[in-house]
PDB file of C-alpha atoms (C1' of nucleotides) in Angstrom:
ATOM      1  CA  MET G  19       2.464  -0.986 -11.134  1.00 81.00           C
ATOM      2  CA  PRO G  20       4.343  -2.367  -8.207  1.00 93.00           C
ATOM      3  CA  GLU G  21       2.036  -3.438  -5.387  1.00 96.00           C
ATOM      4  CA  LEU G  22       2.789  -5.810  -2.527  1.00 96.00           C
ATOM      5  CA  PRO G  23       3.385  -8.941  -4.674  1.00 96.00           C
ATOM      6  CA  GLU G  24       5.641  -7.075  -7.092  1.00 96.00           C
ATOM      7  CA  VAL G  25       7.717  -5.477  -4.332  1.00 96.00           C
ATOM      8  CA  GLU G  26       7.910  -8.800  -2.498  1.00 97.00           C
ATOM      9  CA  THR G  27       9.164 -10.492  -5.673  1.00 96.00           C
ATOM     10  CA  ILE G  28      11.824  -7.838  -6.130  1.00 96.00           C
ATOM     11  CA  ARG G  29      12.829  -8.112  -2.468  1.00 97.00           C
ATOM     12  CA  ALA G  30      13.233 -11.872  -2.642  1.00 97.00           C
ATOM     13  CA  GLU G  31      15.122 -11.774  -5.923  1.00 97.00           C
ATOM     14  CA  ILE G  32      17.653  -9.071  -5.056  1.00 97.00           C
ATOM     15  CA  ALA G  33      18.307 -10.130  -1.464  1.00 97.00           C
ATOM     16  CA  PRO G  34      20.727 -12.981  -2.270  1.00 97.00           C
ATOM     17  CA  TYR G  35      22.860 -10.655  -4.384  1.00 97.00           C
ATOM     18  CA  ILE G  36      23.080  -7.721  -1.986  1.00 97.00           C
ATOM     19  CA  LEU G  37      22.908  -9.130   1.555  1.00 98.00           C
ATOM     20  CA  GLY G  38      26.133  -8.594   3.436  1.00 98.00           C
ATOM     21  CA  ARG G  39      27.616  -6.369   0.743  1.00 98.00           C
ATOM     22  CA  HIS G  40      28.935  -2.884   1.442  1.00 98.00           C
ATOM     23  CA  ILE G  41      27.820   0.182  -0.479  1.00 98.00           C
ATOM     24  CA  LYS G  42      30.796   1.338  -2.480  1.00 97.00           C
ATOM     25  CA  ASN G  43      29.186   4.139  -4.435  1.00 96.00           C
ATOM     26  CA  LEU G  44      25.872   5.835  -4.987  1.00 96.00           C
ATOM     27  CA  GLU G  45      24.945   7.593  -8.190  1.00 95.00           C
ATOM     28  CA  ILE G  46      22.002   9.937  -8.441  1.00 95.00           C
ATOM     29  CA  TYR G  47      20.907  10.805 -11.958  1.00 95.00           C
ATOM     30  CA  TRP G  48      17.709  12.629 -11.009  1.00 95.00           C
ATOM     31  CA  PRO G  49      18.202  14.636  -7.800  1.00 94.00           C
ATOM     32  CA  SER G  50      14.511  14.783  -6.882  1.00 94.00           C
ATOM     33  CA  VAL G  51      14.545  11.009  -6.358  1.00 95.00           C
ATOM     34  CA  THR G  52      15.352  11.817  -2.718  1.00 95.00           C
ATOM     35  CA  ARG G  53      12.260  14.050  -2.453  1.00 93.00           C
ATOM     36  CA  THR G  54      12.501  16.268   0.636  1.00 90.00           C
ATOM     37  CA  GLN G  55      16.031  15.086   1.288  1.00 93.00           C
ATOM     38  CA  SER G  56      19.270  16.303  -0.279  1.00 94.00           C
ATOM     39  CA  SER G  57      21.408  13.976  -2.363  1.00 94.00           C
ATOM     40  CA  GLN G  58      24.175  14.538   0.169  1.00 95.00           C
ATOM     41  CA  ASP G  59      22.033  13.217   3.023  1.00 95.00           C
ATOM     42  CA  LEU G  60      21.400  10.014   1.093  1.00 96.00           C
ATOM     43  CA  ILE G  61      25.035   9.596   0.134  1.00 96.00           C
ATOM     44  CA  LEU G  62      26.525  10.456   3.515  1.00 96.00           C
ATOM     45  CA  GLY G  63      24.044   8.227   5.339  1.00 96.00           C
ATOM     46  CA  THR G  64      24.689   5.151   3.243  1.00 97.00           C
ATOM     47  CA  LEU G  65      28.186   5.191   1.771  1.00 97.00           C
ATOM     48  CA  GLY G  66      30.435   2.426   3.076  1.00 97.00           C
ATOM     49  CA  LYS G  67      27.685   0.786   5.092  1.00 98.00           C
ATOM     50  CA  GLN G  68      26.771  -2.874   4.939  1.00 98.00           C
ATOM     51  CA  ILE G  69      23.322  -4.128   3.898  1.00 98.00           C
ATOM     52  CA  ILE G  70      22.331  -6.433   6.735  1.00 98.00           C
ATOM     53  CA  ARG G  71      18.679  -7.068   5.887  1.00 98.00           C
ATOM     54  CA  VAL G  72      16.291  -6.621   2.965  1.00 97.00           C
ATOM     55  CA  ARG G  73      12.704  -6.094   4.043  1.00 97.00           C
ATOM     56  CA  ARG G  74       9.372  -5.091   2.583  1.00 97.00           C
ATOM     57  CA  ARG G  75       6.649  -3.093   4.294  1.00 97.00           C
ATOM     58  CA  GLY G  76       3.545  -2.468   2.219  1.00 96.00           C
ATOM     59  CA  LYS G  77       4.832  -1.311  -1.147  1.00 96.00           C
ATOM     60  CA  TYR G  78       8.092  -0.057   0.349  1.00 97.00           C
ATOM     61  CA  LEU G  79      11.430  -1.805   0.070  1.00 97.00           C
ATOM     62  CA  ILE G  80      13.754  -1.362   3.052  1.00 97.00           C
ATOM     63  CA  LEU G  81      17.509  -1.963   2.960  1.00 98.00           C
ATOM     64  CA  GLU G  82      18.697  -2.114   6.562  1.00 98.00           C
ATOM     65  CA  LEU G  83      22.235  -0.865   7.119  1.00 98.00           C
ATOM     66  CA  ASN G  84      24.746  -1.697   9.807  1.00 96.00           C
ATOM     67  CA  SER G  85      25.560   1.005  12.362  1.00 87.00           C
ATOM     68  CA  GLN G  86      22.021   2.331  12.051  1.00 90.00           C
ATOM     69  CA  GLY G  87      19.901   3.605   9.196  1.00 96.00           C
ATOM     70  CA  ILE G  88      17.873   2.357   6.239  1.00 97.00           C
ATOM     71  CA  ILE G  89      17.469   3.012   2.564  1.00 97.00           C
ATOM     72  CA  LEU G  90      13.759   3.413   1.911  1.00 97.00           C
ATOM     73  CA  LEU G  91      12.719   2.724  -1.671  1.00 97.00           C
ATOM     74  CA  HIS G  92       9.342   3.241  -3.284  1.00 96.00           C
ATOM     75  CA  LEU G  93       8.871   2.296  -6.916  1.00 96.00           C
ATOM     76  CA  GLY G  94       5.912   4.580  -7.504  1.00 94.00           C
ATOM     77  CA  MET G  95       3.947   3.783 -10.639  1.00 92.00           C
ATOM     78  CA  SER G  96       6.619   2.762 -13.070  1.00 93.00           C
ATOM     79  CA  GLY G  97       9.766   2.086 -11.059  1.00 95.00           C
ATOM     80  CA  SER G  98      11.975  -0.951 -11.495  1.00 95.00           C
ATOM     81  CA  LEU G  99      15.168  -2.281  -9.954  1.00 96.00           C
ATOM     82  CA  THR G 100      17.622  -4.070 -12.212  1.00 95.00           C
ATOM     83  CA  LEU G 101      20.553  -6.100 -11.011  1.00 93.00           C
ATOM     84  CA  GLY G 102      23.734  -6.031 -13.030  1.00 85.00           C
ATOM     85  CA  ALA G 103      27.045  -4.367 -13.591  1.00 74.00           C
ATOM     86  CA  ILE G 104      27.430  -0.842 -14.925  1.00 69.00           C
ATOM     87  CA  THR G 105      28.250  -0.672 -18.602  1.00 75.00           C
ATOM     88  CA  GLY G 106      28.812   2.739 -20.107  1.00 79.00           C
ATOM     89  CA  SER G 107      26.424   5.601 -19.518  1.00 81.00           C
ATOM     90  CA  ALA G 108      23.257   5.324 -17.476  1.00 81.00           C
ATOM     91  CA  PRO G 109      20.239   4.094 -19.427  1.00 86.00           C
ATOM     92  CA  LYS G 110      17.233   6.262 -20.148  1.00 86.00           C
ATOM     93  CA  TYR G 111      14.960   6.782 -17.129  1.00 92.00           C
ATOM     94  CA  ALA G 112      17.759   5.868 -14.720  1.00 95.00           C
ATOM     95  CA  ARG G 113      17.157   7.807 -11.496  1.00 96.00           C
ATOM     96  CA  ALA G 114      19.765   6.337  -9.166  1.00 96.00           C
ATOM     97  CA  ALA G 115      22.151   3.428  -8.761  1.00 96.00           C
ATOM     98  CA  ILE G 116      23.633   1.663  -5.744  1.00 97.00           C
ATOM     99  CA  ILE G 117      27.024   0.130  -6.466  1.00 97.00           C
ATOM    100  CA  LEU G 118      28.216  -2.586  -4.108  1.00 97.00           C
ATOM    101  CA  ASP G 119      31.715  -3.663  -3.137  1.00 97.00           C
ATOM    102  CA  ASP G 120      31.719  -6.660  -5.471  1.00 96.00           C
ATOM    103  CA  GLY G 121      30.628  -4.556  -8.440  1.00 94.00           C
ATOM    104  CA  THR G 122      26.973  -5.563  -8.253  1.00 95.00           C
ATOM    105  CA  THR G 123      24.760  -2.625  -9.181  1.00 95.00           C
ATOM    106  CA  ILE G 124      21.150  -1.992  -8.302  1.00 96.00           C
ATOM    107  CA  LEU G 125      19.816   0.321 -10.981  1.00 96.00           C
ATOM    108  CA  PHE G 126      16.652   2.259 -10.185  1.00 96.00           C
ATOM    109  CA  CYS G 127      14.740   3.282 -13.324  1.00 95.00           C
ATOM    110  CA  ASP G 128      11.463   5.157 -13.199  1.00 95.00           C
ATOM    111  CA  PRO G 129       9.982   6.814 -16.313  1.00 93.00           C
ATOM    112  CA  ARG G 130       7.153   8.580 -14.503  1.00 93.00           C
ATOM    113  CA  LYS G 131       9.197   9.818 -11.569  1.00 94.00           C
ATOM    114  CA  PHE G 132       6.732   8.832  -8.872  1.00 94.00           C
ATOM    115  CA  GLY G 133       9.273   6.686  -7.079  1.00 95.00           C
ATOM    116  CA  SER G 134      11.739   7.690  -4.390  1.00 96.00           C
ATOM    117  CA  MET G 135      14.919   6.617  -2.613  1.00 97.00           C
ATOM    118  CA  MET G 136      15.803   8.082   0.777  1.00 96.00           C
ATOM    119  CA  PHE G 137      18.068   7.541   3.751  1.00 96.00           C
ATOM    120  CA  LEU G 138      16.247   7.401   7.106  1.00 96.00           C
ATOM    121  CA  ASP G 139      17.414   6.700  10.655  1.00 95.00           C
ATOM    122  CA  ASP G 140      14.695   4.105  11.180  1.00 95.00           C
ATOM    123  CA  THR G 141      11.233   2.987  10.068  1.00 95.00           C
ATOM    124  CA  SER G 142       9.263   4.874  12.733  1.00 94.00           C
ATOM    125  CA  ALA G 143       7.902   7.506  10.344  1.00 93.00           C
ATOM    126  CA  LEU G 144       6.927   4.765   7.909  1.00 95.00           C
ATOM    127  CA  GLU G 145       5.268   2.628  10.571  1.00 95.00           C
ATOM    128  CA  ALA G 146       3.287   5.632  11.746  1.00 93.00           C
ATOM    129  CA  LYS G 147       1.525   6.000   8.437  1.00 93.00           C
ATOM    130  CA  LEU G 148       0.977   2.402   7.339  1.00 95.00           C
ATOM    131  CA  GLY G 149      -1.776  -0.051   8.247  1.00 96.00           C
ATOM    132  CA  PRO G 150      -1.166  -3.743   8.975  1.00 96.00           C
ATOM    133  CA  GLU G 151       0.508  -6.214   6.620  1.00 97.00           C
ATOM    134  CA  PRO G 152      -2.332  -8.178   5.014  1.00 97.00           C
ATOM    135  CA  LEU G 153      -0.377 -11.439   4.869  1.00 97.00           C
ATOM    136  CA  GLU G 154       0.695 -11.464   8.500  1.00 97.00           C
ATOM    137  CA  SER G 155      -1.142 -13.505  11.103  1.00 96.00           C
ATOM    138  CA  SER G 156      -2.128 -10.352  12.987  1.00 94.00           C
ATOM    139  CA  PHE G 157      -4.334  -9.442  10.025  1.00 96.00           C
ATOM    140  CA  THR G 158      -7.433 -11.379  11.045  1.00 97.00           C
ATOM    141  CA  PRO G 159     -11.039 -11.114   9.857  1.00 97.00           C
ATOM    142  CA  ALA G 160     -11.759  -9.300  13.132  1.00 97.00           C
ATOM    143  CA  ARG G 161      -9.013  -6.800  12.362  1.00 96.00           C
ATOM    144  CA  LEU G 162     -10.458  -6.243   8.902  1.00 97.00           C
ATOM    145  CA  ALA G 163     -13.900  -5.797  10.430  1.00 96.00           C
ATOM    146  CA  SER G 164     -12.641  -3.081  12.741  1.00 96.00           C
ATOM    147  CA  ILE G 165     -10.959  -1.319   9.816  1.00 96.00           C
ATOM    148  CA  LEU G 166     -14.201  -1.296   7.832  1.00 96.00           C
ATOM    149  CA  GLN G 167     -16.335  -0.285  10.787  1.00 93.00           C
ATOM    150  CA  ARG G 168     -17.960   3.131  10.442  1.00 90.00           C
ATOM    151  CA  ARG G 169     -16.331   3.764   7.082  1.00 95.00           C
ATOM    152  CA  ARG G 170     -18.762   5.112   4.570  1.00 94.00           C
ATOM    153  CA  ALA G 171     -16.327   5.206   1.634  1.00 95.00           C
ATOM    154  CA  PRO G 172     -16.548   2.598  -1.153  1.00 95.00           C
ATOM    155  CA  ILE G 173     -14.877  -0.674  -0.149  1.00 96.00           C
ATOM    156  CA  LYS G 174     -12.531  -0.297  -3.122  1.00 95.00           C
ATOM    157  CA  ALA G 175     -11.268   3.042  -1.804  1.00 95.00           C
ATOM    158  CA  VAL G 176     -10.693   1.562   1.654  1.00 96.00           C
ATOM    159  CA  LEU G 177      -8.707  -1.414   0.323  1.00 96.00           C
ATOM    160  CA  VAL G 178      -6.194   0.799  -1.474  1.00 95.00           C
ATOM    161  CA  ASP G 179      -5.735   3.207   1.460  1.00 96.00           C
ATOM    162  CA  GLN G 180      -2.230   2.434   2.722  1.00 95.00           C
ATOM    163  CA  SER G 181      -2.921   3.860   6.174  1.00 95.00           C
ATOM    164  CA  LEU G 182      -5.637   1.233   6.692  1.00 96.00           C
ATOM    165  CA  ILE G 183      -4.035  -1.836   5.045  1.00 96.00           C
ATOM    166  CA  ALA G 184      -0.512  -1.716   3.591  1.00 96.00           C
ATOM    167  CA  GLY G 185       0.373  -3.026   0.154  1.00 96.00           C
ATOM    168  CA  ILE G 186      -2.891  -3.439  -1.738  1.00 96.00           C
ATOM    169  CA  GLY G 187      -3.099  -1.365  -4.918  1.00 95.00           C
ATOM    170  CA  ASN G 188      -5.566  -1.027  -7.731  1.00 94.00           C
ATOM    171  CA  MET G 189      -5.065  -4.415  -9.396  1.00 94.00           C
ATOM    172  CA  TYR G 190      -5.157  -6.655  -6.336  1.00 96.00           C
ATOM    173  CA  ALA G 191      -8.048  -4.721  -4.779  1.00 96.00           C
ATOM    174  CA  ASP G 192     -10.118  -5.472  -7.892  1.00 95.00           C
ATOM    175  CA  GLU G 193      -9.065  -9.116  -7.851  1.00 96.00           C
ATOM    176  CA  ALA G 194      -9.849  -9.531  -4.147  1.00 96.00           C
ATOM    177  CA  LEU G 195     -13.290  -7.960  -4.511  1.00 96.00           C
ATOM    178  CA  PHE G 196     -14.048 -10.278  -7.415  1.00 96.00           C
ATOM    179  CA  LEU G 197     -12.983 -13.354  -5.448  1.00 97.00           C
ATOM    180  CA  ALA G 198     -15.168 -12.218  -2.545  1.00 97.00           C
ATOM    181  CA  ARG G 199     -18.015 -11.365  -4.960  1.00 97.00           C
ATOM    182  CA  ILE G 200     -18.372  -7.863  -3.579  1.00 97.00           C
ATOM    183  CA  HIS G 201     -19.194  -4.838  -5.723  1.00 95.00           C
ATOM    184  CA  PRO G 202     -16.385  -2.242  -5.500  1.00 95.00           C
ATOM    185  CA  LEU G 203     -18.819   0.577  -4.714  1.00 94.00           C
ATOM    186  CA  ARG G 204     -20.345  -1.090  -1.672  1.00 95.00           C
ATOM    187  CA  ARG G 205     -20.055   1.122   1.382  1.00 96.00           C
ATOM    188  CA  ALA G 206     -17.332  -0.393   3.565  1.00 96.00           C
ATOM    189  CA  ASP G 207     -19.517  -0.313   6.675  1.00 96.00           C
ATOM    190  CA  SER G 208     -22.295  -2.216   4.901  1.00 96.00           C
ATOM    191  CA  LEU G 209     -20.403  -5.507   4.581  1.00 97.00           C
ATOM    192  CA  THR G 210     -21.816  -8.405   6.590  1.00 96.00           C
ATOM    193  CA  SER G 211     -19.518 -10.473   8.765  1.00 96.00           C
ATOM    194  CA  SER G 212     -19.619 -13.325   6.293  1.00 97.00           C
ATOM    195  CA  GLU G 213     -18.689 -10.940   3.490  1.00 97.00           C
ATOM    196  CA  ILE G 214     -15.810  -9.632   5.608  1.00 97.00           C
ATOM    197  CA  SER G 215     -14.582 -13.201   6.123  1.00 97.00           C
ATOM    198  CA  SER G 216     -14.761 -13.834   2.379  1.00 97.00           C
ATOM    199  CA  LEU G 217     -12.955 -10.598   1.658  1.00 97.00           C
ATOM    200  CA  HIS G 218     -10.239 -11.365   4.179  1.00 97.00           C
ATOM    201  CA  GLN G 219      -9.624 -14.730   2.541  1.00 97.00           C
ATOM    202  CA  ALA G 220      -9.826 -13.173  -0.931  1.00 97.00           C
ATOM    203  CA  ILE G 221      -7.231 -10.498  -0.119  1.00 97.00           C
ATOM    204  CA  GLN G 222      -4.749 -13.101   1.038  1.00 97.00           C
ATOM    205  CA  ARG G 223      -5.512 -15.393  -1.882  1.00 97.00           C
ATOM    206  CA  ALA G 224      -5.095 -12.633  -4.466  1.00 96.00           C
ATOM    207  CA  LEU G 225      -1.825 -11.394  -2.966  1.00 97.00           C
ATOM    208  CA  ARG G 226      -0.368 -14.888  -2.561  1.00 97.00           C
ATOM    209  CA  ALA G 227      -1.275 -15.746  -6.163  1.00 96.00           C
ATOM    210  CA  GLY G 228       0.498 -12.565  -7.220  1.00 96.00           C
ATOM    211  CA  ILE G 229       3.625 -13.495  -5.291  1.00 96.00           C
ATOM    212  CA  ASP G 230       3.569 -17.081  -6.581  1.00 97.00           C
ATOM    213  CA  ALA G 231       3.437 -15.771 -10.159  1.00 95.00           C
ATOM    214  CA  LYS G 232       6.301 -13.307  -9.480  1.00 95.00           C
ATOM    215  CA  GLY G 233       4.128 -10.229  -9.862  1.00 94.00           C
ATOM    216  CA  ALA G 234       1.955  -8.814 -12.621  1.00 93.00           C
ATOM    217  CA  THR G 235       3.434  -7.132 -15.682  1.00 91.00           C
ATOM    218  CA  VAL G 236       0.749  -4.857 -17.091  1.00 89.00           C
ATOM    219  CA  SER G 237       3.090  -2.143 -18.279  1.00 85.00           C
ATOM    220  CA  ASN G 238       6.425  -1.267 -16.678  1.00 84.00           C
ATOM    221  CA  TYR G 239       6.916  -3.854 -13.966  1.00 91.00           C
ATOM    222  CA  ARG G 240       9.941  -6.095 -14.419  1.00 93.00           C
ATOM    223  CA  ARG G 241      11.751  -8.544 -12.181  1.00 94.00           C
ATOM    224  CA  PRO G 242      15.341  -7.648 -11.290  1.00 94.00           C
ATOM    225  CA  ASP G 243      16.658  -9.836 -14.125  1.00 93.00           C
ATOM    226  CA  GLY G 244      14.490  -7.936 -16.614  1.00 91.00           C
ATOM    227  CA  SER G 245      11.894 -10.673 -17.071  1.00 92.00           C
ATOM    228  CA  THR G 246       8.144 -10.148 -16.718  1.00 92.00           C
ATOM    229  CA  GLY G 247       5.789 -11.466 -14.059  1.00 93.00           C
ATOM    230  CA  ARG G 248       2.959 -13.876 -14.834  1.00 93.00           C
ATOM    231  CA  ALA G 249       0.280 -12.789 -12.363  1.00 93.00           C
ATOM    232  CA  GLN G 250      -1.611 -10.795 -15.001  1.00 92.00           C
ATOM    233  CA  GLU G 251      -2.309 -14.062 -16.839  1.00 92.00           C
ATOM    234  CA  GLU G 252      -4.377 -15.193 -13.873  1.00 93.00           C
ATOM    235  CA  PHE G 253      -6.312 -11.981 -13.390  1.00 94.00           C
ATOM    236  CA  ARG G 254     -10.073 -12.513 -13.464  1.00 95.00           C
ATOM    237  CA  VAL G 255     -11.145  -8.878 -13.793  1.00 94.00           C
ATOM    238  CA  ALA G 256      -8.203  -6.488 -13.496  1.00 93.00           C
ATOM    239  CA  HIS G 257      -7.369  -4.936 -16.882  1.00 91.00           C
ATOM    240  CA  ARG G 258      -9.911  -7.239 -18.557  1.00 90.00           C
ATOM    241  CA  LYS G 259     -12.563  -4.724 -19.614  1.00 89.00           C
ATOM    242  CA  GLY G 260     -14.824  -6.150 -22.339  1.00 88.00           C
ATOM    243  CA  LYS G 261     -13.638  -9.713 -21.808  1.00 90.00           C
ATOM    244  CA  THR G 262     -15.759 -12.460 -20.295  1.00 92.00           C
ATOM    245  CA  CYS G 263     -15.843 -13.415 -16.652  1.00 94.00           C
ATOM    246  CA  PRO G 264     -14.244 -16.856 -16.163  1.00 93.00           C
ATOM    247  CA  ARG G 265     -16.906 -17.695 -13.574  1.00 94.00           C
ATOM    248  CA  CYS G 266     -20.197 -16.585 -15.125  1.00 95.00           C
ATOM    249  CA  GLY G 267     -19.393 -15.421 -18.637  1.00 93.00           C
ATOM    250  CA  ALA G 268     -20.644 -11.867 -18.142  1.00 93.00           C
ATOM    251  CA  ILE G 269     -18.714  -8.978 -19.674  1.00 92.00           C
ATOM    252  CA  ILE G 270     -16.195  -7.345 -17.336  1.00 92.00           C
ATOM    253  CA  THR G 271     -16.904  -3.652 -16.904  1.00 92.00           C
ATOM    254  CA  ARG G 272     -14.886  -0.739 -15.648  1.00 91.00           C
ATOM    255  CA  THR G 273     -15.917   2.249 -13.623  1.00 91.00           C
ATOM    256  CA  MET G 274     -14.021   5.139 -12.058  1.00 90.00           C
ATOM    257  CA  ILE G 275     -13.747   5.107  -8.273  1.00 92.00           C
ATOM    258  CA  ARG G 276     -11.739   7.877  -6.660  1.00 90.00           C
ATOM    259  CA  GLY G 277     -10.209   8.646 -10.043  1.00 87.00           C
ATOM    260  CA  ARG G 278      -8.996   5.073 -10.480  1.00 91.00           C
ATOM    261  CA  GLY G 279     -10.199   2.550 -13.029  1.00 91.00           C
ATOM    262  CA  SER G 280     -12.023  -0.280 -11.266  1.00 93.00           C
ATOM    263  CA  TYR G 281     -12.732  -3.547 -13.031  1.00 93.00           C
ATOM    264  CA  PHE G 282     -15.442  -5.915 -11.876  1.00 94.00           C
ATOM    265  CA  CYS G 283     -17.911  -8.533 -13.069  1.00 94.00           C
ATOM    266  CA  PRO G 284     -21.511  -7.299 -13.016  1.00 94.00           C
ATOM    267  CA  GLY G 285     -22.697 -10.902 -12.783  1.00 95.00           C
ATOM    268  CA  CYS G 286     -20.589 -12.039  -9.841  1.00 95.00           C
ATOM    269  CA  GLN G 287     -20.433  -8.684  -8.066  1.00 95.00           C
ATOM    270  CA  PRO G 288     -23.973  -7.356  -8.267  1.00 93.00           C
ATOM    271  CA  GLU G 289     -24.992  -3.840  -7.344  1.00 83.00           C
ATOM    272  CA  HIS G 290     -26.340  -3.672  -3.820  1.00 72.00           C
ATOM    273  CA  LYS G 291     -28.826  -1.294  -2.216  1.00 56.00           C
ATOM    274  CA  SER G 292     -26.062   0.189  -0.078  1.00 59.00           C
ATOM    275  CA  SER G 293     -23.790   0.797  -3.058  1.00 65.00           C
ATOM    276  CA  ILE G 294     -22.753   4.310  -3.758  1.00 64.00           C
ATOM    277  CA  PRO G 295     -24.530   5.470  -6.950  1.00 58.00           C
ATOM    278  CA  SER G 296     -22.281   5.657  -9.950  1.00 54.00           C
ATOM    279  CA  HIS G 297     -22.139   6.076 -13.659  1.00 43.00           C
ATOM    280  CA  ILE G 298     -20.701   3.021 -15.352  1.00 41.00           C
ATOM    281  CA  GLU G 299     -18.773   3.522 -18.571  1.00 37.00           C
TER     282      GLU G 299
ATOM    283  C1'  DC L  26     -11.783  12.404  11.858  1.00 77.00           C
ATOM    284  C1'  DC L  27     -13.633  11.210   7.371  1.00 77.00           C
ATOM    285  C1'  DC L  28     -14.024  11.674   2.558  1.00 77.00           C
ATOM    286  C1'  DG L  29     -13.096  13.098  -2.205  1.00 77.00           C
ATOM    287  C1'  DG L  30     -10.560  15.491  -5.626  1.00 77.00           C
ATOM    288  C1'  DA L  31      -6.342  17.599  -7.578  1.00 77.00           C
ATOM    289  C1'  DA L  32      -1.487  17.597  -8.325  1.00 77.00           C
ATOM    290  C1'  DC L  33       2.737  15.363  -9.389  1.00 77.00           C
ATOM    291  C1'  DC L  34       4.781  12.930 -13.951  1.00 77.00           C
ATOM    292  C1'  DT L  35       5.490  11.150 -18.840  1.00 77.00           C
ATOM    293  C1'  DG L  36       4.685   7.396 -22.256  1.00 77.00           C
ATOM    294  C1'  DA L  37       0.927   5.307 -24.597  1.00 77.00           C
ATOM    295  C1'  DA L  38      -3.291   5.349 -26.804  1.00 77.00           C
ATOM    296  C1'  DG L  39      -7.231   7.389 -28.989  1.00 77.00           C
ATOM    297  C1'  DG L  40      -9.651  11.112 -31.687  1.00 77.00           C
ATOM    298  C1'  DC L  41      -9.933  14.070 -35.541  1.00 77.00           C
TER     299       DC L  41
ATOM    300  C1'  DT Y  14       0.527  11.115 -41.089  1.00 77.00           C
ATOM    301  C1'  DG Y  15       0.488  14.015 -37.181  1.00 77.00           C
ATOM    302  C1'  DC Y  16      -1.028  16.912 -33.616  1.00 77.00           C
ATOM    303  C1'  DC Y  17      -3.772  17.226 -29.622  1.00 77.00           C
ATOM    304  C1'  DT Y  18      -6.143  15.356 -25.693  1.00 77.00           C
ATOM    305  C1'  DT Y  19      -6.845  11.946 -22.442  1.00 77.00           C
ATOM    306  C1'  DC Y  20      -5.525   8.195 -19.585  1.00 77.00           C
ATOM    307  C1'  DA Y  21      -2.764   5.486 -16.249  1.00 77.00           C
ATOM    308  C1'  DG Y  22      -2.419   5.249 -10.875  1.00 77.00           C
ATOM    309  C1'  DG Y  23       0.864   5.498  -5.931  1.00 77.00           C
ATOM    310  C1'  DT Y  24       1.270   9.148  -2.722  1.00 77.00           C
ATOM    311  C1'  DT Y  25       0.553  13.631  -0.709  1.00 77.00           C
ATOM    312  C1'  DC Y  26      -1.854  17.691   0.061  1.00 77.00           C
ATOM    313  C1'  DC Y  27      -5.931  20.479   0.581  1.00 77.00           C
ATOM    314  C1'  DG Y  28     -10.706  21.756   1.099  1.00 77.00           C
ATOM    315  C1'  DG Y  29     -15.429  20.659   2.683  1.00 77.00           C
TER     316       DG Y  29
END
DNA sequence: CCCGGAACCTGAAGGC
DNA sequence: TGCCTTCAGGTTCCGG
């Protein structure tokens, strides 16, 4: 599942191949990929334009175009971008393709159809709904403290809320909470300032490790050349139910929080009196 | 405003 | 062996 490190890996790996190129053609295999927008709006807004910058914001990929406008891409749960040339008919799960003036093709595949590709005038609508970038210097422990202040929801739910912090998903939230030794069901407003400092450091450490390992391949995620990431090999708790904690040897457990599987170590992340009661599988 | 749950979607995995 | 149910989780919407 593409989270910040996966999208950042894709951004860095496609940028050299697409920067400065013009969009020669756009193929849409699944019309709903543009969501509320029509296919025509996407095509008319982007055709012939030059890609002048490739950015990431949270889990979104942004292709900036000359003479105004952006292509906003979200990979959803199972989306991937593959670089290559078109050969024959579109592969299974292909949702759209961007063909550049040198023949380079960005193929967007997405089995579960949660992803999207749209043309927008600018990023203002996106900025309005996203919290800060967790790896930027403006994301300080004090900023994290103010985000957690007066929030009664489980800390896990707060970490994956894109309007509060952008880019953290299920896997890296679990990893960060493990590194900070905080139980995922702790009420966000119950964290002490030293726990907030640990969590701040843990978030950045988990995300940077993910980027360094080129993302985590748990199911569908692939790098643009088709290869897998390695970040999952370093996971301490995420997707490790029943295995032993590398720190204390306890058995990693999994519980449902907000309908999402949450992995943690009961030894390193003990239940706390302010935790929200739960049933553990 | 804050919080939690359902819906969207389809391949994979588990149960009988 | 095969059918059926459940699970996975990023985002959005809705109800309390």
